[in-house]
């Protein structure tokens, strides 16, 4: 327990001070209170489920900006997504680009289906591109043309099956889709 | 000088480039103060809470360039809780009322809202440049406002900001009449941009010299853009993941850019792209590959070995010691090196060690700025580095495991860092790491006479350590300390010093509430901010110690008094 006498004195600073300092122990205690083990994670590049003891992280250490850490995680996730879909998909390498048309829009876009994890992400991405799912506009639905050329409503089959059979996307007005 | 008309005095002042010189002349007499303040064109505010914005714009109504910095540096590493402060709003509001001629605004580590950007866009008819670094709080809607309304915009430079993405619309908001762009950096924007809008914008910007794209821009789009920018000097690529044929187009477009000196981006770069960059390499002075974990040591060295004029290099540690040896033998003009960790966990296998650093120091004698993350270091290596490179201005070494000793002798690294401060007489910035005792601080205090910024983590034995620094480093402006055993004794050992400094940060140390209160009472011109973890009280009892121990302390000189925008968890004494 430290007792610090902080009153004015005539000596130079640091002299004649009655302080019992146990810095090593305190510092060690301090470090342990600053250590938080990361249970799950934002450690996107790491495949381990349980972080081993040697991988326990100190808060704010190493001193790397959050922006840089996030960018590297995003890169690692994109890289592993590319390698896993490479194993799954029939087309090797590159993306799975399909055209997207929206009723009433002057030009089409292209999206890479491999970059989305599921229907929700696809919907959000299309909303970012076309602004079709914001509440001010009447209902739109996502439809797609499959291998047989039939127009299907997206969402019925599992995502992985969908990206294998989807050839083209079409965002249709709600009235037509009904 | 009293016989000179004011215009002559003003003209003489225009030859003073440094803010500090202009500050000095304004103290001479009332006349000079007035002349100086009305003719001041650039103001730098190192701490946004050191002065009230209203006061500043009143004093300098004709300012054209305003630079403001907000949160303390350790905020970069999540040590400052969110909502701490650093709001841009009051600054933009004040400038909008009093400084109609504002042309440039630069902000770092501040919270900028969309409504602030909208006000900015509408308030300054001659606005030319917006630079935001490590800021947050705004979205692409705010950028849309800037694009739409700043008719003379030359520079939009967004570096490492956290921007909410509301879609690609913002880029299309630059009107057709906007042809003045010189610098556009949107690398930190997370979402897609419309390639057509981007191409058209570039096509109508004949003065474009610097362009940094984000991850969404494909190789194809990049090729089309580069055809339009033969005078480009600085390029940040989009993603480089495409198939080989796209690179042929890119290659022929790059050939036309004879002025290209600086390259960055390389998002998700596939090794296929590397040979296509070769023709550029021998002109490059700057290269940033630090966001590219997809290129390994062999790809990196093939590129870098051709960059014989390189002055600035940022890489990941997957370059390895071997790769750094290649850098050392190829890049003789190297002035700045940053080696970032690719694995953020503390215990990892060694890819970059003291050997790489020694190799660089012996091959690159002009090296003056270093940021080096590594798994191990030795005193011998640091002593060698200090002898080889006495010109260091910035030396930041981060050994990933806290308190790790010399890898060979198991001794503290006091000797090594001591050699650095002793040999490098011009050292202005230093970050230390590894196992360190009070001895290193003795050397820092004794030799660090030009030192302006010092970062300390997990170092020292006692208050003497911090006292050496406080008493010895005459030019110290910023001191930031984490998890080191410095207590109220050190905090209060030289209180007058804080008036000569911009700020002090202490977290995870042994300062108490009482000590901070004493400081606040003795030095009314300082703001003493304390932040405590919202920990469960059971942890406090366990410590047996002072339940009034302060987790985080931020002290800064100010003319503005206590700030009124502090959140609940910040207590200002």
XYZ file of C-alpha atoms in Angstrom, chain A residues 1-2 4-8 13-14 17 19 21-24 26-31 33-34 36 38 43 46 51 54-76 78-79 82 92-95 97 107 109-111 116 128-129, chain B residues 76-79 108-109 134 160-161 167-168 187-188 192-195 215 241 243 267-268 290-291 293 314 340-341 343-347 373 398-400 402-403 457-458 461 467 482-483 485 487-489 492-493 508-510 514 518 522 533 539 542-545 549-551:
132
model
C 0.000 0.000 0.000
C 1.535 3.262 -1.059
C 2.321 9.406 -0.870
C 3.126 12.686 0.797
C 2.524 15.197 -1.926
C 2.949 18.383 0.034
C 5.347 21.192 -0.818
C 11.692 16.562 -6.695
C 12.017 12.882 -5.980
C 10.019 10.939 -0.108
C 7.170 6.022 -0.470
C 6.858 1.405 -4.041
C 6.611 -2.143 -5.237
C 6.634 -1.378 -8.881
C 7.267 -4.851 -10.224
C 2.072 -3.451 -9.091
C 3.087 -3.337 -12.678
C 2.429 -7.022 -13.047
C -0.970 -6.586 -11.436
C -1.649 -3.686 -13.712
C -0.774 -5.703 -16.752
C -5.956 -6.154 -15.274
C -5.273 -4.765 -18.694
C -8.482 -9.330 -21.754
C -10.491 -12.569 -26.740
C -9.614 -12.301 -35.488
C -7.260 -17.089 -37.557
C -7.295 -18.931 -28.461
C 0.106 -17.588 -25.758
C -2.370 -15.702 -27.887
C -4.054 -13.762 -25.071
C -4.223 -10.129 -26.062
C -3.454 -7.012 -24.099
C -5.917 -4.169 -24.657
C -4.606 -1.727 -27.229
C -1.530 -3.821 -27.945
C 0.276 -4.076 -30.276
C -0.166 -0.401 -31.093
C -1.703 -0.804 -34.507
C -4.521 1.467 -35.683
C -7.989 -0.060 -35.693
C -8.320 0.932 -39.349
C -5.284 -1.152 -40.275
C -6.445 -4.140 -38.220
C -9.888 -3.998 -39.840
C -8.419 -3.689 -43.318
C -6.228 -6.735 -42.789
C -9.121 -8.750 -41.400
C -11.228 -7.814 -44.404
C -8.375 -8.843 -46.700
C -7.951 -12.162 -44.914
C -11.853 -12.014 -48.720
C -8.880 -14.251 -49.413
C -12.046 -16.841 -52.482
C -12.292 -21.955 -60.853
C -10.687 -18.708 -59.846
C -12.064 -15.210 -60.264
C -15.534 -14.119 -59.237
C -20.249 -12.117 -61.921
C -28.280 0.650 -67.205
C -24.813 -3.534 -63.092
C -22.702 -6.568 -62.379
C -22.197 -8.189 -59.005
C -21.860 -12.334 -50.357
C -26.589 0.059 -51.998
C -26.368 -0.083 -55.791
C -5.654 5.054 -32.288
C -5.225 1.908 -30.209
C -8.641 1.999 -28.550
C -7.280 3.280 -25.249
C -6.954 14.543 -37.383
C -8.592 12.224 -34.841
C -8.338 9.023 -38.644
C -7.837 5.965 -42.732
C -11.204 7.336 -41.618
C -23.869 3.929 -51.320
C -21.985 5.156 -54.377
C -9.151 4.572 -50.265
C -10.882 4.257 -46.893
C -18.601 0.411 -54.199
C -18.233 3.441 -56.391
C -19.786 3.832 -59.786
C -16.959 3.146 -62.268
C -10.928 -1.729 -52.859
C -7.357 -9.600 -58.182
C -7.284 -12.357 -64.520
C -5.803 -4.290 -52.177
C -6.048 -8.083 -52.257
C 1.414 -2.582 -46.014
C -2.202 -3.534 -46.730
C -0.906 -9.764 -46.903
C 5.819 0.619 -45.970
C 3.891 -3.591 -39.791
C 2.869 -6.870 -38.153
C -0.197 -11.269 -37.171
C -1.508 -9.140 -34.315
C -1.119 -11.689 -31.593
C 1.694 -11.242 -29.166
C 3.418 -14.598 -29.496
C 7.267 -4.130 -35.372
C 7.637 -2.125 -31.103
C 8.633 -5.523 -29.794
C 5.360 -7.391 -29.856
C 5.631 -6.581 -23.658
C 8.767 -6.541 -21.456
C 4.783 1.072 -22.610
C 5.435 -1.513 -19.885
C 11.068 0.467 -12.308
C 11.451 12.132 -13.529
C 0.903 3.078 -20.491
C 1.239 0.297 -17.946
C 5.003 1.948 -12.502
C 2.965 7.243 -9.416
C 1.884 10.598 -8.018
C 5.483 11.329 -7.097
C 3.903 15.959 -9.329
C 7.679 16.043 -9.545
C -2.431 1.718 -16.347
C 0.028 3.502 -14.071
C -0.078 4.142 -10.332
C -5.511 12.601 -4.787
C -3.128 18.177 -6.273
C -1.433 23.686 -8.361
C -12.855 1.774 -16.148
C -11.953 -6.094 -8.689
C -9.141 -7.394 -4.616
C -6.470 -4.801 -5.298
C -6.360 -3.858 -1.606
C -4.822 -0.749 -2.806
C -6.378 4.796 -8.436
C -6.869 6.456 -11.748
C -7.033 4.215 -14.824
